[in-house]
Short mmCIF file of N, CA and C (backbone and C1' of nucleotides) in Angstrom, two decimals:
data_model
loop_
_atom_site.label_atom_id
_atom_site.label_comp_id
_atom_site.label_asym_id
_atom_site.label_seq_id
_atom_site.Cartn_x
_atom_site.Cartn_y
_atom_site.Cartn_z
N MET W 25 -6.28 9.25 -14.96
CA MET W 25 -6.98 8.52 -16.00
C MET W 25 -7.67 7.31 -15.40
N GLY W 26 -8.87 7.14 -15.77
CA GLY W 26 -9.62 6.05 -15.17
C GLY W 26 -9.28 4.69 -15.69
N MET W 27 -8.05 4.33 -15.55
CA MET W 27 -7.71 2.97 -15.94
C MET W 27 -8.39 2.02 -14.98
N LYS W 28 -9.15 1.09 -15.54
CA LYS W 28 -9.89 0.18 -14.70
C LYS W 28 -8.95 -0.80 -14.01
N HIS W 29 -9.21 -0.95 -12.72
CA HIS W 29 -8.45 -1.94 -11.98
C HIS W 29 -9.38 -3.09 -11.69
N ASN W 30 -9.43 -4.02 -12.59
CA ASN W 30 -10.27 -5.19 -12.38
C ASN W 30 -9.78 -5.96 -11.18
N LYS W 31 -10.69 -6.70 -10.56
CA LYS W 31 -10.29 -7.54 -9.44
C LYS W 31 -9.22 -8.51 -9.91
N SER W 32 -9.40 -8.99 -11.12
CA SER W 32 -8.43 -9.96 -11.63
C SER W 32 -7.05 -9.35 -11.74
N SER W 33 -6.98 -8.06 -12.09
CA SER W 33 -5.66 -7.44 -12.19
C SER W 33 -5.05 -7.25 -10.81
N VAL W 34 -5.89 -7.01 -9.82
CA VAL W 34 -5.39 -6.90 -8.45
C VAL W 34 -4.83 -8.25 -8.01
N TYR W 35 -5.57 -9.28 -8.26
CA TYR W 35 -5.09 -10.62 -7.91
C TYR W 35 -3.78 -10.91 -8.64
N LYS W 36 -3.72 -10.48 -9.89
CA LYS W 36 -2.51 -10.73 -10.68
C LYS W 36 -1.31 -10.03 -10.06
N ARG W 37 -1.53 -8.80 -9.60
CA ARG W 37 -0.44 -8.06 -8.94
C ARG W 37 0.00 -8.76 -7.67
N ILE W 38 -0.98 -9.27 -6.95
CA ILE W 38 -0.67 -9.99 -5.72
C ILE W 38 0.20 -11.21 -6.04
N TYR W 39 -0.21 -11.96 -7.05
CA TYR W 39 0.54 -13.16 -7.41
C TYR W 39 1.96 -12.81 -7.88
N GLU W 40 2.07 -11.74 -8.64
CA GLU W 40 3.39 -11.31 -9.11
C GLU W 40 4.32 -11.04 -7.94
N LEU W 41 3.77 -10.35 -6.95
CA LEU W 41 4.56 -9.99 -5.78
C LEU W 41 4.98 -11.21 -4.98
N VAL W 42 4.02 -12.11 -4.78
CA VAL W 42 4.30 -13.31 -4.00
C VAL W 42 5.38 -14.16 -4.68
N ARG W 43 5.36 -14.16 -5.98
CA ARG W 43 6.38 -14.90 -6.74
C ARG W 43 7.79 -14.36 -6.47
N ARG W 44 7.87 -13.11 -6.08
CA ARG W 44 9.18 -12.50 -5.86
C ARG W 44 9.74 -12.74 -4.47
N ILE W 45 8.96 -13.34 -3.60
CA ILE W 45 9.48 -13.67 -2.27
C ILE W 45 10.48 -14.81 -2.45
N PRO W 46 11.74 -14.57 -2.09
CA PRO W 46 12.76 -15.61 -2.30
C PRO W 46 12.62 -16.80 -1.35
N THR W 47 13.19 -17.89 -1.78
CA THR W 47 13.22 -19.09 -0.93
C THR W 47 13.86 -18.76 0.41
N GLY W 48 13.25 -19.25 1.47
CA GLY W 48 13.81 -19.01 2.80
C GLY W 48 13.38 -17.71 3.43
N LYS W 49 12.50 -16.98 2.76
CA LYS W 49 11.98 -15.73 3.32
C LYS W 49 10.46 -15.77 3.32
N VAL W 50 9.84 -14.91 4.11
CA VAL W 50 8.38 -14.82 4.14
C VAL W 50 7.95 -13.36 4.08
N ALA W 51 6.70 -13.15 3.72
CA ALA W 51 6.10 -11.81 3.76
C ALA W 51 4.77 -11.96 4.47
N THR W 52 4.26 -10.86 5.00
CA THR W 52 2.95 -10.91 5.66
C THR W 52 1.87 -10.51 4.67
N TYR W 53 0.64 -10.87 4.97
CA TYR W 53 -0.49 -10.50 4.12
C TYR W 53 -0.55 -8.99 3.99
N GLY W 54 -0.36 -8.30 5.09
CA GLY W 54 -0.44 -6.85 5.08
C GLY W 54 0.68 -6.23 4.28
N GLN W 55 1.83 -6.86 4.34
CA GLN W 55 3.00 -6.36 3.60
C GLN W 55 2.73 -6.41 2.10
N ILE W 56 2.19 -7.50 1.63
CA ILE W 56 1.86 -7.63 0.21
C ILE W 56 0.78 -6.62 -0.16
N ALA W 57 -0.24 -6.52 0.69
CA ALA W 57 -1.35 -5.62 0.41
C ALA W 57 -0.88 -4.17 0.31
N HIS W 58 0.09 -3.83 1.13
CA HIS W 58 0.59 -2.46 1.15
C HIS W 58 1.25 -2.08 -0.17
N LEU W 59 1.73 -3.07 -0.89
CA LEU W 59 2.44 -2.83 -2.15
C LEU W 59 1.52 -2.87 -3.36
N VAL W 60 0.26 -3.26 -3.15
CA VAL W 60 -0.69 -3.34 -4.25
C VAL W 60 -1.80 -2.31 -4.06
N ASP W 61 -2.02 -1.49 -5.06
CA ASP W 61 -3.06 -0.47 -4.99
C ASP W 61 -4.44 -1.11 -4.88
N LYS W 62 -5.31 -0.48 -4.13
CA LYS W 62 -6.68 -0.97 -3.96
C LYS W 62 -6.73 -2.37 -3.37
N CYS W 63 -5.91 -2.57 -2.37
CA CYS W 63 -5.80 -3.91 -1.81
C CYS W 63 -5.67 -3.83 -0.31
N ASN W 64 -6.18 -4.83 0.38
CA ASN W 64 -5.95 -4.92 1.82
C ASN W 64 -5.54 -6.35 2.17
N ALA W 65 -5.16 -6.54 3.41
CA ALA W 65 -4.62 -7.84 3.82
C ALA W 65 -5.60 -8.98 3.57
N ARG W 66 -6.85 -8.72 3.80
CA ARG W 66 -7.83 -9.78 3.64
C ARG W 66 -7.93 -10.23 2.19
N MET W 67 -7.79 -9.28 1.30
CA MET W 67 -7.86 -9.61 -0.12
C MET W 67 -6.70 -10.51 -0.52
N VAL W 68 -5.55 -10.29 0.09
CA VAL W 68 -4.41 -11.17 -0.19
C VAL W 68 -4.74 -12.59 0.26
N GLY W 69 -5.42 -12.68 1.37
CA GLY W 69 -5.86 -13.99 1.85
C GLY W 69 -6.81 -14.65 0.88
N TYR W 70 -7.74 -13.85 0.33
CA TYR W 70 -8.68 -14.39 -0.65
C TYR W 70 -7.93 -14.86 -1.89
N ALA W 71 -6.96 -14.10 -2.30
CA ALA W 71 -6.19 -14.45 -3.49
C ALA W 71 -5.43 -15.75 -3.29
N MET W 72 -4.85 -15.93 -2.12
CA MET W 72 -4.12 -17.16 -1.83
C MET W 72 -5.08 -18.34 -1.78
N ALA W 73 -6.24 -18.12 -1.19
CA ALA W 73 -7.21 -19.20 -1.04
C ALA W 73 -7.75 -19.69 -2.38
N SER W 74 -7.73 -18.82 -3.38
CA SER W 74 -8.31 -19.19 -4.66
C SER W 74 -7.30 -19.80 -5.62
N LEU W 75 -6.07 -19.98 -5.18
CA LEU W 75 -5.07 -20.60 -6.05
C LEU W 75 -5.37 -22.08 -6.25
N PRO W 76 -5.07 -22.60 -7.44
CA PRO W 76 -5.26 -24.02 -7.66
C PRO W 76 -4.19 -24.85 -6.93
N PHE W 77 -4.46 -26.10 -6.78
CA PHE W 77 -3.56 -26.98 -6.04
C PHE W 77 -2.15 -27.00 -6.63
N ASP W 78 -2.07 -26.99 -7.95
CA ASP W 78 -0.77 -27.16 -8.61
C ASP W 78 -0.13 -25.83 -9.02
N THR W 79 -0.46 -24.77 -8.33
CA THR W 79 0.10 -23.46 -8.68
C THR W 79 1.60 -23.39 -8.44
N ASP W 80 2.25 -22.51 -9.20
CA ASP W 80 3.67 -22.28 -8.96
C ASP W 80 3.89 -21.02 -8.13
N VAL W 81 2.81 -20.42 -7.68
CA VAL W 81 2.92 -19.26 -6.78
C VAL W 81 3.28 -19.78 -5.38
N PRO W 82 4.37 -19.28 -4.81
CA PRO W 82 4.79 -19.76 -3.49
C PRO W 82 3.94 -19.21 -2.35
N TRP W 83 2.70 -19.62 -2.31
CA TRP W 83 1.71 -19.14 -1.33
C TRP W 83 2.16 -19.40 0.11
N HIS W 84 2.97 -20.44 0.30
CA HIS W 84 3.37 -20.81 1.66
C HIS W 84 4.27 -19.77 2.32
N ARG W 85 4.81 -18.85 1.50
CA ARG W 85 5.70 -17.82 2.06
C ARG W 85 4.95 -16.61 2.56
N VAL W 86 3.64 -16.70 2.62
CA VAL W 86 2.83 -15.60 3.15
C VAL W 86 2.24 -16.02 4.49
N VAL W 87 2.54 -15.24 5.52
CA VAL W 87 2.06 -15.55 6.87
C VAL W 87 1.41 -14.30 7.47
N ASN W 88 0.80 -14.45 8.62
CA ASN W 88 0.16 -13.28 9.21
C ASN W 88 1.16 -12.40 9.96
N ARG W 89 0.69 -11.29 10.47
CA ARG W 89 1.61 -10.29 11.01
C ARG W 89 2.29 -10.74 12.30
N LYS W 90 1.76 -11.79 12.90
CA LYS W 90 2.38 -12.33 14.11
C LYS W 90 3.42 -13.39 13.78
N GLY W 91 3.58 -13.65 12.49
CA GLY W 91 4.54 -14.66 12.08
C GLY W 91 3.97 -16.06 12.18
N GLU W 92 2.63 -16.15 12.20
CA GLU W 92 2.00 -17.46 12.32
C GLU W 92 1.38 -17.89 10.99
N ILE W 93 1.25 -19.21 10.84
CA ILE W 93 0.49 -19.73 9.72
C ILE W 93 -0.97 -19.40 10.00
N SER W 94 -1.63 -18.85 8.99
CA SER W 94 -2.96 -18.32 9.22
C SER W 94 -4.08 -19.22 8.73
N ILE W 95 -3.74 -20.33 8.11
CA ILE W 95 -4.75 -21.26 7.66
C ILE W 95 -5.31 -22.00 8.87
N ARG W 96 -6.58 -22.32 8.80
CA ARG W 96 -7.22 -22.98 9.93
C ARG W 96 -6.46 -24.25 10.33
N VAL W 97 -6.15 -24.33 11.60
CA VAL W 97 -5.41 -25.47 12.12
C VAL W 97 -6.24 -26.73 11.97
N GLY W 98 -5.58 -27.80 11.59
CA GLY W 98 -6.29 -29.06 11.42
C GLY W 98 -6.55 -29.34 9.96
N GLY W 99 -6.55 -28.26 9.17
CA GLY W 99 -6.74 -28.43 7.74
C GLY W 99 -5.49 -29.02 7.11
N GLN W 100 -5.63 -29.47 5.91
CA GLN W 100 -4.53 -30.10 5.20
C GLN W 100 -3.42 -29.10 4.88
N TYR W 101 -3.82 -27.90 4.54
CA TYR W 101 -2.84 -26.94 4.04
C TYR W 101 -2.00 -26.27 5.11
N SER W 102 -2.49 -26.18 6.33
CA SER W 102 -1.67 -25.57 7.38
C SER W 102 -0.44 -26.44 7.64
N HIS W 103 -0.66 -27.73 7.62
CA HIS W 103 0.45 -28.66 7.81
C HIS W 103 1.40 -28.60 6.61
N GLU W 104 0.81 -28.49 5.44
CA GLU W 104 1.59 -28.38 4.20
C GLU W 104 2.49 -27.14 4.23
N GLN W 105 1.91 -26.02 4.67
CA GLN W 105 2.67 -24.77 4.72
C GLN W 105 3.83 -24.88 5.70
N HIS W 106 3.57 -25.47 6.84
CA HIS W 106 4.62 -25.64 7.85
C HIS W 106 5.76 -26.50 7.29
N ALA W 107 5.39 -27.55 6.59
CA ALA W 107 6.38 -28.47 6.03
C ALA W 107 7.23 -27.78 4.96
N LEU W 108 6.57 -27.02 4.09
CA LEU W 108 7.30 -26.34 3.02
C LEU W 108 8.27 -25.30 3.57
N LEU W 109 7.82 -24.55 4.56
CA LEU W 109 8.68 -23.52 5.14
C LEU W 109 9.86 -24.14 5.89
N THR W 110 9.58 -25.18 6.61
CA THR W 110 10.66 -25.87 7.33
C THR W 110 11.69 -26.41 6.35
N HIS W 111 11.21 -26.90 5.25
CA HIS W 111 12.09 -27.43 4.21
C HIS W 111 13.00 -26.34 3.64
N GLU W 112 12.52 -25.11 3.67
CA GLU W 112 13.32 -23.98 3.17
C GLU W 112 14.25 -23.41 4.23
N GLY W 113 14.27 -24.05 5.38
CA GLY W 113 15.19 -23.62 6.43
C GLY W 113 14.61 -22.65 7.43
N ILE W 114 13.31 -22.39 7.33
CA ILE W 114 12.68 -21.47 8.27
C ILE W 114 12.28 -22.23 9.53
N THR W 115 12.57 -21.62 10.67
CA THR W 115 12.28 -22.30 11.93
C THR W 115 11.10 -21.66 12.65
N PHE W 116 10.43 -22.46 13.45
CA PHE W 116 9.29 -21.99 14.25
C PHE W 116 9.66 -22.12 15.72
N ASN W 117 9.22 -21.17 16.51
CA ASN W 117 9.48 -21.27 17.95
C ASN W 117 8.43 -22.15 18.62
N ALA W 118 8.48 -22.21 19.92
CA ALA W 118 7.56 -23.08 20.66
C ALA W 118 6.11 -22.70 20.47
N GLN W 119 5.87 -21.44 20.16
CA GLN W 119 4.49 -20.99 19.94
C GLN W 119 4.10 -21.06 18.47
N LYS W 120 4.89 -21.81 17.68
CA LYS W 120 4.60 -21.97 16.25
C LYS W 120 4.69 -20.65 15.50
N LYS W 121 5.58 -19.79 15.94
CA LYS W 121 5.73 -18.49 15.29
C LYS W 121 7.08 -18.39 14.61
N ILE W 122 7.10 -17.64 13.50
CA ILE W 122 8.34 -17.38 12.78
C ILE W 122 8.88 -16.04 13.26
N ASP W 123 10.20 -15.94 13.42
CA ASP W 123 10.83 -14.68 13.79
C ASP W 123 10.90 -13.79 12.55
N LEU W 124 9.97 -12.85 12.45
CA LEU W 124 9.91 -12.00 11.26
C LEU W 124 11.13 -11.08 11.14
N SER W 125 11.73 -10.73 12.25
CA SER W 125 12.91 -9.85 12.17
C SER W 125 14.06 -10.58 11.48
N LYS W 126 13.94 -11.87 11.42
CA LYS W 126 15.00 -12.68 10.82
C LYS W 126 14.64 -13.16 9.41
N TYR W 127 13.38 -13.53 9.20
CA TYR W 127 12.99 -14.15 7.94
C TYR W 127 12.14 -13.29 7.02
N ARG W 128 11.81 -12.09 7.47
CA ARG W 128 10.94 -11.25 6.65
C ARG W 128 11.64 -10.79 5.38
N TRP W 129 10.93 -10.91 4.26
CA TRP W 129 11.43 -10.42 2.96
C TRP W 129 11.33 -8.89 2.98
N LEU W 130 12.42 -8.25 2.64
CA LEU W 130 12.44 -6.78 2.67
C LEU W 130 12.27 -6.18 1.31
N GLY W 131 11.51 -6.81 0.45
CA GLY W 131 11.25 -6.25 -0.87
C GLY W 131 12.49 -6.23 -1.74
N GLU W 132 12.65 -5.13 -2.43
CA GLU W 132 13.76 -5.05 -3.38
C GLU W 132 15.07 -4.65 -2.73
N GLN W 133 15.01 -4.37 -1.43
CA GLN W 133 16.23 -3.95 -0.76
C GLN W 133 17.26 -5.07 -0.75
N GLU W 134 18.48 -4.69 -0.97
CA GLU W 134 19.56 -5.66 -0.90
C GLU W 134 20.30 -5.45 0.42
N THR W 135 20.43 -6.49 1.16
CA THR W 135 21.16 -6.39 2.42
C THR W 135 22.65 -6.44 2.13
N ILE W 136 23.36 -5.39 2.52
CA ILE W 136 24.79 -5.34 2.25
C ILE W 136 25.57 -5.89 3.44
P DC A 9 -29.37 -10.26 -8.52
"O5'" DC A 9 -30.19 -10.75 -7.24
"C5'" DC A 9 -31.57 -10.39 -7.11
"C4'" DC A 9 -32.18 -11.25 -6.01
"C3'" DC A 9 -31.33 -11.28 -4.76
"O3'" DC A 9 -31.76 -10.23 -3.91
"C1'" DC A 9 -31.94 -13.48 -5.41
P DT A 10 -30.82 -9.60 -2.75
"O5'" DT A 10 -30.72 -10.80 -1.72
"C5'" DT A 10 -31.88 -11.23 -1.02
"C4'" DT A 10 -31.49 -12.30 -0.02
"C3'" DT A 10 -30.49 -11.81 1.02
"O3'" DT A 10 -30.90 -12.28 2.30
"C1'" DT A 10 -29.62 -13.71 -0.13
P DT A 11 -30.09 -11.73 3.62
"O5'" DT A 11 -29.16 -13.00 3.92
"C5'" DT A 11 -29.76 -14.27 4.02
"C4'" DT A 11 -28.70 -15.33 4.29
"C3'" DT A 11 -27.67 -14.91 5.33
"O3'" DT A 11 -27.58 -15.94 6.30
"C1'" DT A 11 -26.59 -15.65 3.35
P DT A 12 -26.56 -15.81 7.55
"O5'" DT A 12 -25.34 -16.71 7.06
"C5'" DT A 12 -25.61 -18.01 6.57
"C4'" DT A 12 -24.32 -18.65 6.07
"C3'" DT A 12 -23.13 -18.48 7.01
"O3'" DT A 12 -22.58 -19.75 7.26
"C1'" DT A 12 -22.54 -17.83 4.81
P DT A 13 -21.55 -19.97 8.48
"O5'" DT A 13 -20.14 -19.94 7.74
"C5'" DT A 13 -19.92 -20.81 6.63
"C4'" DT A 13 -18.66 -20.36 5.90
"C3'" DT A 13 -17.50 -19.96 6.83
"O3'" DT A 13 -16.31 -20.60 6.39
"C1'" DT A 13 -17.83 -18.35 5.18
P DG A 14 -15.36 -21.29 7.49
"O5'" DG A 14 -14.67 -20.04 8.16
"C5'" DG A 14 -13.38 -19.51 7.93
"C4'" DG A 14 -12.93 -19.52 6.51
"C3'" DG A 14 -11.56 -18.90 6.35
"O3'" DG A 14 -10.80 -19.66 5.44
"C1'" DG A 14 -13.16 -17.69 5.07
P DA A 15 -9.56 -20.60 6.31
"O5'" DA A 15 -8.11 -19.94 6.37
"C5'" DA A 15 -7.72 -19.26 5.41
"C4'" DA A 15 -6.51 -18.39 5.66
"C3'" DA A 15 -6.77 -16.94 5.28
"O3'" DA A 15 -6.11 -16.12 6.22
"C1'" DA A 15 -5.05 -17.90 3.98
P DC A 16 -7.05 -15.13 7.18
"O5'" DC A 16 -6.12 -13.84 7.35
"C5'" DC A 16 -5.19 -13.48 6.35
"C4'" DC A 16 -4.83 -12.02 6.48
"C3'" DC A 16 -4.08 -11.69 7.77
"O3'" DC A 16 -3.01 -10.82 7.47
"C1'" DC A 16 -6.06 -10.40 7.61
P DG A 17 -2.04 -10.26 8.60
"O5'" DG A 17 -2.58 -8.80 8.90
"C5'" DG A 17 -2.58 -7.86 7.85
"C4'" DG A 17 -3.05 -6.51 8.34
"C3'" DG A 17 -2.36 -6.05 9.63
"O3'" DG A 17 -2.12 -4.66 9.51
"C1'" DG A 17 -4.68 -6.11 9.96
P DC A 18 -1.20 -3.92 10.57
"O5'" DC A 18 -2.20 -2.81 11.10
"C5'" DC A 18 -2.94 -2.04 10.15
"C4'" DC A 18 -4.05 -1.30 10.87
"C3'" DC A 18 -3.59 -0.72 12.20
"O3'" DC A 18 -3.96 0.64 12.29
"C1'" DC A 18 -5.55 -2.02 12.49
P DG A 19 -3.31 1.58 13.40
"O5'" DG A 19 -4.62 2.15 14.10
"C5'" DG A 19 -5.71 2.58 13.31
"C4'" DG A 19 -6.97 2.60 14.16
"C3'" DG A 19 -6.77 3.27 15.52
"O3'" DG A 19 -7.85 4.16 15.75
"C1'" DG A 19 -7.65 1.08 15.80
P DT A 20 -7.76 5.18 16.99
"O5'" DT A 20 -8.62 4.44 18.09
"C5'" DT A 20 -9.95 4.02 17.79
"C4'" DT A 20 -10.47 3.09 18.88
"C3'" DT A 20 -10.17 3.57 20.30
"O3'" DT A 20 -11.40 3.88 20.94
"C1'" DT A 20 -9.82 1.23 20.04
P DA A 21 -11.38 4.55 22.44
"O5'" DA A 21 -11.69 3.30 23.36
"C5'" DA A 21 -12.82 2.46 23.08
"C4'" DA A 21 -12.82 1.27 24.02
"C3'" DA A 21 -12.49 1.62 25.47
"O3'" DA A 21 -13.39 0.96 26.35
"C1'" DA A 21 -11.07 -0.10 24.72
P DC V 9 1.68 -9.62 23.15
"O5'" DC V 9 0.42 -10.06 24.04
"C5'" DC V 9 0.56 -11.11 24.99
"C4'" DC V 9 -0.65 -11.10 25.90
"C3'" DC V 9 -1.97 -11.15 25.14
"O3'" DC V 9 -2.36 -12.49 24.97
"C1'" DC V 9 -2.02 -9.41 26.78
P DT V 10 -3.39 -12.92 23.79
"O5'" DT V 10 -4.80 -12.37 24.29
"C5'" DT V 10 -5.38 -12.84 25.50
"C4'" DT V 10 -6.74 -12.19 25.68
"C3'" DT V 10 -7.69 -12.48 24.52
"O3'" DT V 10 -8.97 -12.85 25.01
"C1'" DT V 10 -7.47 -10.13 24.82
P DA V 11 -10.08 -13.28 23.93
"O5'" DA V 11 -10.85 -11.93 23.65
"C5'" DA V 11 -11.51 -11.26 24.73
"C4'" DA V 11 -12.45 -10.20 24.17
"C3'" DA V 11 -13.20 -10.64 22.93
"O3'" DA V 11 -14.54 -10.17 23.01
"C1'" DA V 11 -11.91 -8.71 22.44
P DC V 12 -15.62 -10.75 21.92
"O5'" DC V 12 -15.88 -9.46 21.06
"C5'" DC V 12 -16.11 -8.20 21.70
"C4'" DC V 12 -16.02 -7.08 20.68
"C3'" DC V 12 -16.64 -7.44 19.33
"O3'" DC V 12 -17.67 -6.52 19.01
"C1'" DC V 12 -14.51 -6.43 19.05
P DG V 13 -18.66 -6.83 17.76
"O5'" DG V 13 -18.34 -5.60 16.80
"C5'" DG V 13 -18.15 -4.30 17.36
"C4'" DG V 13 -17.60 -3.36 16.30
"C3'" DG V 13 -18.19 -3.58 14.90
"O3'" DG V 13 -18.45 -2.32 14.31
"C1'" DG V 13 -15.82 -3.83 14.81
P DC V 14 -19.33 -2.29 12.95
"O5'" DC V 14 -18.21 -2.04 11.86
"C5'" DC V 14 -17.37 -0.90 12.01
"C4'" DC V 14 -16.22 -0.99 10.99
"C3'" DC V 14 -16.68 -1.38 9.59
"O3'" DC V 14 -16.28 -0.39 8.67
"C1'" DC V 14 -14.80 -2.64 10.27
P DG V 15 -17.04 -0.20 7.28
"O5'" DG V 15 -15.84 -0.41 6.25
"C5'" DG V 15 -14.64 0.34 6.39
"C4'" DG V 15 -13.53 -0.34 5.62
"C3'" DG V 15 -14.00 -0.85 4.24
"O3'" DG V 15 -13.03 -0.52 3.26
"C1'" DG V 15 -13.06 -2.61 5.50
P DC V 16 -13.60 -0.25 1.74
"O5'" DC V 16 -13.35 -1.66 1.04
"C5'" DC V 16 -12.08 -2.29 1.10
"C4'" DC V 16 -12.23 -3.75 0.76
"C3'" DC V 16 -13.29 -4.05 -0.29
"O3'" DC V 16 -12.68 -4.27 -1.55
"C1'" DC V 16 -13.24 -5.68 1.45
P DC V 17 -13.69 -4.46 -2.83
"O5'" DC V 17 -13.72 -6.05 -2.99
"C5'" DC V 17 -12.50 -6.74 -3.17
"C4'" DC V 17 -12.74 -8.25 -3.21
"C3'" DC V 17 -13.83 -8.67 -4.18
"O3'" DC V 17 -13.25 -9.46 -5.19
"C1'" DC V 17 -14.03 -9.80 -2.10
P DA V 18 -14.15 -9.90 -6.44
"O5'" DA V 18 -14.41 -11.44 -6.10
"C5'" DA V 18 -13.29 -12.23 -5.75
"C4'" DA V 18 -13.74 -13.64 -5.38
"C3'" DA V 18 -14.76 -14.24 -6.34
"O3'" DA V 18 -14.44 -15.60 -6.51
"C1'" DA V 18 -15.60 -14.27 -4.15
P DA V 19 -14.96 -16.33 -7.85
"O5'" DA V 19 -15.40 -17.71 -7.21
"C5'" DA V 19 -14.54 -18.35 -6.27
"C4'" DA V 19 -15.37 -19.21 -5.34
"C3'" DA V 19 -16.43 -20.05 -6.05
"O3'" DA V 19 -16.37 -21.38 -5.57
"C1'" DA V 19 -17.43 -18.80 -4.33
P DA V 20 -17.28 -22.50 -6.29
"O5'" DA V 20 -18.23 -22.97 -5.10
"C5'" DA V 20 -17.70 -23.11 -3.79
"C4'" DA V 20 -18.85 -23.17 -2.79
"C3'" DA V 20 -20.01 -24.05 -3.25
"O3'" DA V 20 -20.38 -24.90 -2.19
"C1'" DA V 20 -20.79 -21.90 -2.65
P DA V 21 -21.42 -26.13 -2.47
"O5'" DA V 21 -22.70 -25.69 -1.63
"C5'" DA V 21 -22.55 -25.26 -0.29
"C4'" DA V 21 -23.83 -24.62 0.19
"C3'" DA V 21 -25.10 -25.37 -0.25
"O3'" DA V 21 -25.99 -25.52 0.83
"C1'" DA V 21 -25.26 -23.10 -0.87
#
DNA sequence: CTTTTGACGCGTA
DNA sequence: CTACGCGCCAAAA
């Protein structure tokens, strides 16, 4: 059935998913995109970039596939993202990378 | 109207 | 490991 998938509904799905990333965990742009139909990693980036300043969507928990903050260095928000993640207990190595094997959100899976 | 400019990831070389 | 092209979208100039 040709249910229309408006861009806005895609963005909405992205935001819903990002909201589910728990405190102290991160997801990659590609990981979010993989869970949303008609979506790719870049679109997740666009969706994050278009959020208002006072959003309650935890945008800072989305990083690139290398575990790095993907916002342009020197900008206000890259520093903000680093601060927020550090505050949640996430650590960065000497190369400013997060260990995804340790902090990656595994979706709905429950670790027993 | 067109062009530019980004919060990306993957295949390929 | 790096470099490049491509897919894909929106807001601003």
